[in-house]
Each structure stands twice: as C-alpha cells, then as structure tokens.
Short mmCIF file of C-alpha atoms in Angstrom, two decimals:
data_model
loop_
_atom_site.label_atom_id
_atom_site.label_comp_id
_atom_site.label_asym_id
_atom_site.label_seq_id
_atom_site.Cartn_x
_atom_site.Cartn_y
_atom_site.Cartn_z
CA MET N 1 109.18 95.67 101.11
CA SER N 2 109.76 98.96 102.77
CA ILE N 3 111.14 102.70 102.45
CA ALA N 4 110.88 104.91 105.54
CA PRO N 5 109.79 107.84 106.08
CA ARG N 6 106.59 106.75 104.45
CA THR N 7 102.68 108.73 104.16
CA SER N 8 100.62 106.97 101.93
CA VAL N 9 96.49 107.32 101.37
CA VAL N 10 94.85 104.58 99.30
CA VAL N 11 92.34 106.88 97.44
CA ALA N 12 91.41 104.77 94.64
CA ALA N 13 87.55 105.75 94.63
CA ALA N 14 88.48 109.18 94.25
CA LEU N 15 90.61 108.51 91.66
CA PHE N 16 88.69 107.30 89.69
CA LEU N 17 85.83 109.07 90.46
CA ALA N 18 87.84 111.87 89.25
CA GLN N 19 88.27 110.12 85.92
CA ALA N 20 84.47 109.89 85.90
CA LEU N 21 84.03 113.84 86.03
CA ALA N 22 86.33 114.26 83.12
CA CYS N 23 83.76 114.09 81.15
CA GLY N 24 84.66 114.47 77.42
CA ASP N 25 88.27 114.77 78.19
CA ASP N 26 90.06 112.75 75.17
CA GLY N 27 93.41 112.95 76.68
CA SER N 28 94.92 115.23 75.36
CA GLY N 29 95.64 117.49 77.96
CA PRO N 30 99.35 118.45 79.18
CA ASP N 31 101.94 115.59 79.71
CA SER N 32 99.43 112.94 79.08
CA GLN N 33 100.64 109.52 77.41
CA GLY N 34 97.18 107.73 75.72
CA PRO N 35 97.36 103.68 75.71
CA PRO N 36 98.80 101.85 72.43
CA PRO N 37 96.12 99.92 71.18
CA PRO N 38 96.01 96.33 71.98
CA THR N 39 97.82 93.72 69.32
CA GLY N 40 97.49 90.33 68.80
CA SER N 41 95.15 88.07 70.70
CA ASP N 42 96.38 88.85 74.56
CA GLU N 43 93.90 90.52 76.32
CA VAL N 44 94.40 89.64 79.73
CA ALA N 45 95.00 93.12 81.53
CA PRO N 46 99.26 92.71 83.22
CA GLN N 47 98.79 93.31 87.49
CA THR N 48 99.03 96.50 88.56
CA ILE N 49 101.35 98.02 91.42
CA THR N 50 100.00 97.57 94.92
CA ASP N 51 102.37 98.71 96.81
CA LEU N 52 103.59 101.94 95.88
CA GLU N 53 105.50 103.81 98.31
CA LEU N 54 107.14 107.48 98.26
CA ALA N 55 109.94 108.97 100.59
CA TYR N 56 111.73 112.34 100.57
CA ARG N 57 115.47 112.21 100.68
CA PRO N 58 117.05 115.57 102.17
CA GLY N 59 120.80 114.58 101.40
CA THR N 60 119.62 114.12 97.33
CA LYS N 61 116.61 116.23 97.50
CA ASP N 62 114.27 114.04 95.65
CA VAL N 63 111.77 111.76 96.02
CA ALA N 64 111.90 108.08 95.99
CA LEU N 65 109.32 105.94 94.62
CA ALA N 66 109.60 102.21 95.18
CA TRP N 67 107.68 99.22 94.47
CA SER N 68 107.38 95.21 94.05
CA ALA N 69 107.45 94.33 90.00
CA PRO N 70 103.81 93.38 89.30
CA ARG N 71 103.21 90.20 86.76
CA ASP N 72 102.09 90.06 83.30
CA ASP N 73 99.63 87.05 82.55
CA ASP N 74 100.37 83.60 81.48
CA HIS N 75 102.72 84.88 78.99
CA THR N 76 105.60 86.49 80.25
CA ASP N 77 106.91 87.07 84.33
CA HIS N 78 107.15 90.76 83.72
CA VAL N 79 104.76 93.47 82.61
CA ALA N 80 106.49 95.58 79.41
CA ARG N 81 106.11 99.02 80.89
CA TYR N 82 105.47 101.26 83.20
CA ASP N 83 103.30 104.30 83.30
CA ILE N 84 103.92 106.68 86.28
CA ARG N 85 101.97 109.44 87.08
CA TYR N 86 102.18 112.49 89.71
CA SER N 87 99.67 115.94 90.62
CA TYR N 88 99.82 118.29 93.58
CA SER N 89 96.28 118.47 93.43
CA PHE N 90 93.63 116.03 94.99
CA PRO N 91 91.97 114.16 93.65
CA LEU N 92 94.48 113.29 90.65
CA ASP N 93 93.31 113.67 87.52
CA TRP N 94 94.76 110.44 85.00
CA ASP N 95 95.20 112.47 82.08
CA ARG N 96 95.55 116.04 82.92
CA SER N 97 98.58 114.55 85.83
CA VAL N 98 102.26 114.87 85.06
CA ALA N 99 103.33 111.89 83.14
CA VAL N 100 106.92 110.42 84.04
CA THR N 101 109.04 110.36 80.96
CA ASP N 102 111.99 107.78 82.06
CA PRO N 103 110.40 104.84 84.16
CA PRO N 104 112.67 102.17 84.80
CA VAL N 105 112.31 99.27 82.85
CA PRO N 106 110.37 96.58 84.29
CA GLU N 107 111.78 93.37 85.97
CA THR N 108 110.72 89.81 87.16
CA GLU N 109 107.60 90.02 89.45
CA GLY N 110 108.52 90.29 92.87
CA THR N 111 111.71 92.41 91.95
CA PRO N 112 111.65 95.24 94.53
CA GLN N 113 112.08 98.76 91.62
CA SER N 114 112.44 102.59 92.16
CA TYR N 115 112.25 105.51 90.63
CA ALA N 116 113.88 109.26 91.32
CA LEU N 117 111.47 112.03 91.33
CA THR N 118 114.09 114.83 91.34
CA ASP N 119 112.12 118.08 90.08
CA ALA N 120 109.13 117.64 92.75
CA ARG N 121 107.89 120.67 94.20
CA ARG N 122 108.81 121.84 97.45
CA GLY N 123 106.42 122.73 100.06
CA ARG N 124 103.54 121.32 98.55
CA ASP N 125 101.71 117.41 98.74
CA LEU N 126 102.68 114.99 96.14
CA TYR N 127 99.62 112.78 94.79
CA VAL N 128 101.52 109.26 92.37
CA ALA N 129 100.15 106.65 90.72
CA ALA N 130 100.81 103.60 88.41
CA ARG N 131 99.08 101.51 85.94
CA THR N 132 101.17 99.06 83.38
CA TYR N 133 100.99 97.42 80.26
CA ASP N 134 101.65 94.26 78.71
CA ALA N 135 103.37 93.77 75.38
CA ALA N 136 100.12 93.46 73.72
CA GLY N 137 99.48 97.16 75.10
CA ASN N 138 96.67 96.41 77.68
CA PRO N 139 96.22 98.19 80.24
CA SER N 140 96.14 97.05 83.80
CA ALA N 141 93.75 99.12 86.73
CA ILE N 142 95.20 102.02 88.03
CA GLY N 143 97.37 101.39 91.29
CA PRO N 144 95.96 103.06 94.36
CA LEU N 145 96.99 107.19 95.08
CA THR N 146 99.58 107.54 97.40
CA TYR N 147 100.71 110.73 99.00
CA LEU N 148 103.63 112.33 100.51
CA TYR N 149 104.66 116.00 101.59
CA VAL N 150 107.35 117.32 100.20
CA PRO N 151 109.55 119.40 102.42
CA GLY N 152 110.02 123.33 102.25
CA LEU N 153 112.84 124.42 102.08
CA SER N 154 115.66 125.31 104.65
CA PHE N 155 118.00 128.05 105.23
CA GLU N 156 120.72 127.58 107.83
CA ALA N 157 123.18 129.69 108.59
CA GLN N 158 126.58 129.16 110.82
CA CYS N 159 127.93 132.86 112.33
CA GLU N 160 132.31 133.33 113.08
CA ASP N 161 134.11 135.56 114.32
CA VAL N 162 136.55 136.41 111.50
CA LEU N 163 139.89 137.39 114.19
CA ALA N 164 139.07 134.32 116.29
CA ALA N 165 137.85 131.80 113.40
CA ALA N 166 135.50 130.51 116.14
CA PRO N 167 131.58 130.33 116.12
CA VAL N 168 129.39 132.64 118.14
CA ALA N 169 126.96 132.16 120.27
CA GLY N 170 123.87 134.04 121.44
CA LEU N 171 123.60 136.59 118.39
CA ASP N 172 120.30 138.06 117.82
CA ALA N 173 118.99 136.87 114.13
CA LEU N 174 115.39 138.44 112.61
CA VAL N 175 114.77 136.35 109.25
CA THR N 176 112.25 137.19 107.50
CA ALA N 177 110.13 135.62 104.27
CA SER N 178 106.76 135.53 104.69
CA GLU N 179 106.48 135.67 108.26
CA ALA N 180 109.35 137.13 110.70
CA TRP N 181 111.38 134.74 112.73
CA ASN N 182 113.32 135.72 116.01
CA LEU N 183 116.57 133.64 116.44
CA VAL N 184 119.47 133.29 118.59
CA THR N 185 122.93 131.87 117.32
CA ASP N 186 123.48 128.65 119.47
CA ALA N 187 126.27 127.06 120.55
CA ASN N 188 128.09 126.46 117.17
CA GLY N 189 127.05 129.56 116.22
CA GLN N 190 123.63 128.38 113.85
CA ILE N 191 120.98 129.29 113.00
CA ARG N 192 118.32 126.80 111.42
CA LEU N 193 114.76 127.29 109.61
CA ASP N 194 113.12 124.70 107.76
CA ASP N 195 110.06 124.14 105.93
CA ILE N 196 109.91 127.96 104.46
CA GLY N 197 108.82 129.11 101.60
CA GLY N 198 110.55 130.64 98.19
CA GLY N 199 111.06 134.00 97.65
CA ALA N 200 112.92 136.78 99.35
CA LEU N 201 114.39 135.98 102.73
CA GLY N 202 115.82 139.00 104.90
CA ILE N 203 118.55 138.22 107.58
CA ARG N 204 119.60 141.22 110.18
CA ILE N 205 122.15 139.53 113.05
CA GLU N 206 123.48 141.72 115.97
CA THR N 207 125.28 141.29 119.00
CA GLY N 208 122.64 140.45 121.40
CA SER N 209 124.10 138.27 124.02
CA ALA N 210 127.69 137.78 122.34
CA PRO N 211 130.27 138.00 124.34
CA ILE N 212 131.89 141.04 122.50
CA ALA N 213 130.26 143.38 120.36
CA TYR N 214 130.15 142.52 116.36
CA HIS N 215 129.04 144.78 113.31
CA THR N 216 125.21 144.48 112.49
CA PHE N 217 125.21 142.50 109.31
CA GLU N 218 122.07 142.51 107.21
CA GLN N 219 121.92 140.24 103.56
CA THR N 220 118.67 140.10 101.42
CA LEU N 221 118.80 136.81 99.29
CA THR N 222 116.29 134.74 97.11
CA VAL N 223 115.49 131.16 97.89
CA ALA N 224 115.22 128.70 95.37
CA ASP N 225 116.55 125.97 96.85
CA ASP N 226 118.03 125.22 100.50
CA ILE N 227 120.20 127.15 101.49
CA ALA N 228 123.24 127.33 104.03
CA LEU N 229 125.38 130.43 104.26
CA SER N 230 128.58 131.02 106.42
CA ILE N 231 128.83 134.53 107.79
CA PRO N 232 131.73 136.02 108.50
CA MET N 233 131.02 138.00 111.92
CA ILE N 234 133.59 141.56 112.00
CA PRO N 235 134.33 142.63 115.87
CA ALA N 236 133.63 146.08 116.69
CA ILE N 237 137.14 147.31 116.88
CA PRO N 238 137.44 151.15 118.00
CA THR N 239 140.59 152.74 116.01
CA ASP N 240 142.94 155.76 117.81
CA SER N 241 142.83 157.82 115.33
CA PRO N 242 139.51 160.14 115.50
CA SER N 243 138.45 160.52 112.13
CA PHE N 244 137.35 157.20 112.23
CA ASN N 245 134.41 155.55 114.08
CA SER N 246 135.80 151.77 114.02
CA VAL N 247 138.11 149.89 112.08
CA LEU N 248 135.83 148.57 109.77
CA GLN N 249 135.39 151.81 108.60
CA LEU N 250 138.84 152.40 108.70
CA LEU N 251 138.77 149.36 105.98
CA LEU N 252 136.81 150.94 104.01
CA ALA N 253 138.43 154.04 103.52
CA ALA N 254 141.53 152.39 103.06
CA LEU N 255 140.31 149.45 100.42
CA VAL N 256 141.20 149.37 97.32
CA SER N 257 138.09 148.47 95.33
CA ALA N 258 138.46 146.94 91.37
CA GLY N 259 134.93 147.11 90.41
CA PRO N 260 131.88 148.53 91.88
CA GLY N 261 131.04 148.23 95.20
CA ASP N 262 132.70 147.69 98.55
CA ILE N 263 133.63 143.68 97.64
CA LEU N 264 136.98 142.92 99.26
CA ARG N 265 139.16 142.04 96.15
CA ARG N 266 142.84 141.00 98.10
CA TRP N 267 145.55 138.49 96.75
CA ASP N 268 143.81 134.87 96.42
CA THR N 269 147.23 133.33 98.31
CA TYR N 270 149.36 134.60 100.51
CA PRO N 271 152.07 135.53 101.25
CA ILE N 272 152.61 137.74 98.48
CA PRO N 273 155.80 136.34 96.14
CA TRP N 274 157.79 139.77 95.55
CA HIS N 275 161.39 140.20 94.19
CA ALA N 276 163.95 142.85 93.73
CA ASP N 277 167.38 143.43 91.97
CA GLU N 278 170.31 143.84 93.59
CA PHE N 279 170.93 147.82 93.70
CA VAL N 280 173.00 150.02 95.53
CA ASN N 281 172.90 153.62 94.19
CA VAL N 282 175.39 156.28 93.58
CA ASN N 283 175.04 157.56 96.86
CA GLY N 284 175.96 154.40 98.83
CA ILE N 285 172.04 153.52 99.52
CA ASP N 286 171.06 149.60 99.56
CA TYR N 287 168.06 149.91 98.05
CA THR N 288 167.26 146.00 98.50
CA ALA N 289 168.47 145.76 101.45
CA LEU N 290 165.85 148.44 103.07
CA ALA N 291 162.98 146.78 100.37
CA ARG N 292 163.76 143.62 102.65
CA GLN N 293 163.46 145.13 106.24
CA ALA N 294 160.22 146.76 104.52
CA ALA N 295 158.51 143.69 103.78
CA ALA N 296 159.98 142.08 107.14
CA ARG N 297 158.31 145.12 109.26
CA TRP N 298 154.73 144.57 107.85
CA ASN N 299 154.92 141.00 108.32
CA GLN N 300 156.45 141.66 111.97
CA ARG N 301 154.11 144.03 113.17
CA THR N 302 150.61 142.13 111.21
CA GLY N 303 151.86 139.07 112.69
CA LEU N 304 151.06 137.85 109.65
CA GLU N 305 153.18 136.43 106.36
CA ILE N 306 152.06 138.89 103.90
CA PHE N 307 155.46 138.95 101.86
CA VAL N 308 158.12 136.37 100.85
CA GLU N 309 161.02 137.01 98.51
CA VAL N 310 161.67 135.52 95.76
CA PRO N 311 164.75 135.23 93.39
CA ALA N 312 162.93 135.93 90.34
CA THR N 313 160.39 138.56 89.31
CA PRO N 314 156.91 136.10 90.03
CA ALA N 315 154.77 135.16 87.39
CA LYS N 316 151.53 136.42 90.08
CA GLY N 317 153.09 138.43 92.74
CA VAL N 318 155.42 141.95 92.84
CA SER N 319 158.22 143.33 91.11
CA MET N 320 159.89 146.16 92.41
CA LEU N 321 161.98 148.33 89.94
CA PHE N 322 164.40 151.11 90.47
CA GLN N 323 164.62 154.17 88.11
CA THR N 324 166.30 157.42 87.10
CA ARG N 325 164.40 160.62 87.75
CA ALA N 326 163.90 161.24 83.67
CA GLN N 327 162.02 158.23 84.14
CA MET N 328 160.12 158.96 87.13
CA GLY N 329 159.53 162.43 86.71
CA ILE N 330 158.09 163.80 89.98
CA GLN N 331 157.24 161.07 91.20
CA ASN N 332 159.28 159.00 93.98
CA GLY N 333 157.39 156.06 94.15
CA VAL N 334 154.43 154.50 92.14
CA THR N 335 152.60 151.10 92.16
CA SER N 336 151.02 150.20 89.28
CA ARG N 337 148.56 147.02 89.33
CA GLN N 338 147.65 144.26 87.30
CA ASN N 339 144.01 142.45 88.10
CA ASP N 340 142.08 139.52 86.60
CA ALA N 341 138.68 139.93 84.86
CA ASP N 342 137.03 139.85 88.19
CA GLY N 343 139.46 142.70 90.10
CA TYR N 344 141.38 140.80 91.46
CA PRO N 345 144.99 141.13 91.81
CA LEU N 346 147.38 139.52 89.57
CA LYS N 347 150.81 141.53 89.09
CA ASP N 348 152.17 144.69 91.01
CA THR N 349 155.08 146.41 89.59
CA ILE N 350 156.29 149.07 92.41
CA ARG N 351 159.06 151.84 90.65
CA ILE N 352 161.12 153.72 93.20
CA VAL N 353 163.23 156.40 91.92
CA ASP N 354 166.73 155.60 92.07
CA ASP N 355 168.43 159.24 93.49
CA PHE N 356 167.19 159.28 97.61
CA SER N 357 170.18 160.13 99.56
CA ASP N 358 168.02 159.77 102.67
CA ALA N 359 167.62 156.27 103.36
CA ALA N 360 164.73 157.15 106.23
CA LYS N 361 162.94 158.89 104.18
CA LEU N 362 163.07 155.75 101.03
CA TYR N 363 162.68 153.40 103.68
CA SER N 364 159.23 154.86 104.74
CA ILE N 365 158.40 155.20 100.46
CA ILE N 366 159.11 151.84 100.19
CA MET N 367 157.12 150.75 103.29
CA HIS N 368 154.25 152.60 101.66
CA GLU N 369 154.65 151.40 98.27
CA LEU N 370 153.93 147.99 100.13
CA GLY N 371 150.78 148.98 101.32
CA HIS N 372 149.45 149.78 98.04
CA THR N 373 150.20 146.13 97.37
CA ILE N 374 148.10 144.52 100.36
CA ARG N 375 145.64 146.70 98.53
CA LEU N 376 145.19 149.70 100.97
CA ASP N 377 143.98 153.12 99.60
CA HIS N 378 145.26 157.12 100.62
CA LEU N 379 144.50 157.69 103.92
CA PRO N 380 144.57 160.95 105.97
CA ALA N 381 147.55 162.17 107.52
CA GLY N 382 149.06 160.64 110.20
CA PHE N 383 149.12 156.97 108.81
CA LEU N 384 151.59 155.31 106.62
CA MET N 385 149.63 155.36 103.11
CA PHE N 386 148.87 159.15 103.67
CA GLY N 387 149.92 160.04 100.21
CA GLY N 388 152.19 163.51 101.02
CA GLN N 389 154.99 163.75 102.84
CA PRO N 390 157.10 163.30 105.20
CA LEU N 391 155.36 159.76 105.61
CA PRO N 392 155.40 157.97 109.19
CA GLY N 393 158.47 156.03 109.57
CA ASP N 394 156.50 152.71 111.00
CA VAL N 395 152.84 151.30 110.22
CA THR N 396 150.15 152.35 112.64
CA ASP N 397 147.91 150.02 115.07
CA ASP N 398 144.55 150.92 113.36
CA GLU N 399 146.51 150.16 109.86
CA VAL N 400 148.13 146.69 111.42
CA ARG N 401 144.46 145.58 113.03
CA VAL N 402 142.90 147.09 108.62
CA VAL N 403 145.21 144.61 107.87
CA GLN N 404 144.90 141.41 110.11
CA MET N 405 140.65 142.00 109.31
CA MET N 406 141.70 142.33 105.54
CA LEU N 407 143.64 139.14 105.22
CA ALA N 408 141.15 137.37 108.04
CA LEU N 409 137.91 138.38 105.79
CA PRO N 410 137.14 135.46 103.33
CA ASN N 411 138.09 136.94 99.92
CA GLY N 412 135.29 138.76 98.17
CA THR N 413 133.52 139.72 100.99
CA ASP N 414 130.60 142.21 100.59
CA LEU N 415 131.64 144.56 103.01
CA ALA N 416 128.45 146.80 102.58
CA ARG N 417 126.46 144.13 104.20
CA TYR N 418 127.75 145.67 107.35
CA ASP N 419 126.65 148.30 109.12
CA TYR N 420 130.45 150.26 110.27
CA LEU N 421 129.31 151.85 113.12
CA LEU N 422 130.35 150.46 116.58
CA PRO N 423 127.14 148.78 117.53
CA THR N 424 125.86 150.44 121.40
CA ARG N 425 124.70 147.38 123.74
#
C-alpha cells in the first residue's frame, strides 16, 4: 500500500529514548490518554502499526495518514482501538504529544485504513506515531515514528485589466513578509509564492513592462491560510478636465459612498429598472418622454445598458415622480436614496417639479438626477453633474469614462488601494 508523496523516517529508538528520559512523567501532560488497565485473562499485546505513511493534500489542506490494519492475537483478527499521536518537535515525547481524538474504528487485519489530520500547522515538521490496544486493554509497542514537512502557506494573485477584462502580463509586483520578493506577472497575469509564513503581507503592483500604464495598487493583508486574490488593475487614463489628474481621481471625486472610506458601492445588477407615470404638464411638455430620452442617452453615451424602463414602480430600482411647486419648494429636481445595511443601493426616488416651460432645461435636469442614481455626486462646473445652473446638455467624455470604469470595477472595490496619480514610466 502506498500514498504519494511520502516522507517518513523510522526513529523508534529515539522515540523510546525520549520516553526513557521523561523521568517522573505520570502521563498527565496535555492531551495525554493513559492506557486502560488490562482486564480478563488476555495478556498478549496486539500487533502495532508498522507501515504508517503521511502525505500533504493541497486540495483539502490536510495531512492524510494511511496504514494497514494490524492483527490482535488469537482472540480476534483486529485490534480494539488506535492511539495516534503527533508533535512538531523531535524526538516525539509520547506522553506530551497531541492525541488524535477521533481515530477510525480498527478493521480486519490487512485492511487499508486512513485518517485526515485537518489542523496540522503549516510550514512545520510533523512527527506522527501510533500504537494499538486490544479489548483487554493491552497496549502494543509504539510504532515507528513517521515524518512529514507540512508545506507553508501560499499566496497567488491574478491581475486583470478592468476595462479590457483581460489578464495583464509584465506588471512589477513587490511582495513583502519576513522577506521581500520582486515578481513579474506572467502571461496569465499571475504571481505566486509558495511555502511562506503567516502574518502581515504587503503587496505593491506597478506598471513595469506592461504594454499600457496602470494605477499603482497597494494592499496589506494578514495571511492565516492560503490566499488567492483577483486584483483589478485600473488603466491610467488622463482627463479632458484640467481639474483632475486622471479618470480615477475624477471617479473618487464623483463617487457617492454611503459608508466609510472610498469603497465602490453601486447597484449589484444592471440594467437598473426605472419607472415614471405618464405625465404631460400644463405647458404641454411630456415629462415621461423626456425621461425616456434621458435614460436612453445615458445608455447610448456610455455604451452600457444602465437603465431599463419597467411598467410599474420597481421594488428595487428607480422611480420618478412629478410634483407641484408647493411640494418641491425651491428645488427643481432632487434624488433621495435608500440603501441596504452595507450602503449599497436598494431604491432611489427622483422628484421633478411639474411646472417647467423649458423642455431643454428639463431634459438636463432629468439627465442630472439619473446621474445621481448611477451613484455620481456633484462635480465642478462643466460637468453634467455640476450642482448649479445651467446644466450642460449632454454627458461629457470624462463622465462617460468614469461610468464605464465604475461599472467595470467589482462592486465593493476599495479605491483607496490605488494611487490616483498618473504613473510615469
């Protein structure tokens, strides 16, 4: 019987020496299980386990123990129970080692048996030994000590261009823990480290030799298990506006964040359902038709299906109401938002005053309020999202890029991990 890969050493003599040196040890150490007193007339010890093998299984992150079931004496063809113990130091002190609390029930002699040790410490030498007991409580000799190095933790990251939805090769990655590693993403946009220790891990990813420039990404995390990250890399795109260094900086300025930090909290599904009742005001302006045009224009300019009209007020989405001046006060248009407990959108309500006589101005206001439901906030003059009047008549190219980037990024992205300044090669 074999299980691969296997690393074992037979050091029974050292084990017995460790027992002999443990003078005065009464077996009351941690996890100790003293042998039960013999009962009955059976005084013959059962066979011990002599072929114990160990193998680390990366898929399940456990250590597989495998052996052949030994025989008792003439009373029965199987032993009564197993006593399996392990330690991370050599030689193994049997009385002070950790005892497996749920070993398998012994089978008939020669039957392959196994056990999965699920909590073995990573990056450590593991020593395991076993003995058997028969029904009368007679213990076998302690079997040979078996050894395995349990691999340390692994770190893997895949970097993908958020707009192209494609892996990025050639990025420079600096990973720091107990030491520093300079890595470069491969053709699949991946970097990987194996057999590292736990604790704090720092990551910094820069453009390097990638074909286009990306905003520098930085993150510090705590490694307590194998880690596999997907890192969205944001292309470094300059703006037309002199007020902003990059589209990412513009996004940070425009982002509505219903919570701490620069966390992207947008709708979790698209298109966003919206509804408005049919309404033509006393000046003959068809409000609902203009709302349809504004929603369609957002979709057309961004090349994304952001809004879709539905026949009734959606439970999750946007509703548009047209109200009197008495109800609206000095406001021509206002958007109120209802978010979930984590700050993500649930229900937005747009209210527009019903007394407009200028259709072009009304169209801009509806465009503006729909922008708020996308989760854009007020920006400086020259943008549709500018809070004052008059509003521009159309979405700017910078706003198109911001919305495209917003919808391409994974919801919940922490934008504070990126340097918004345009990198220099």
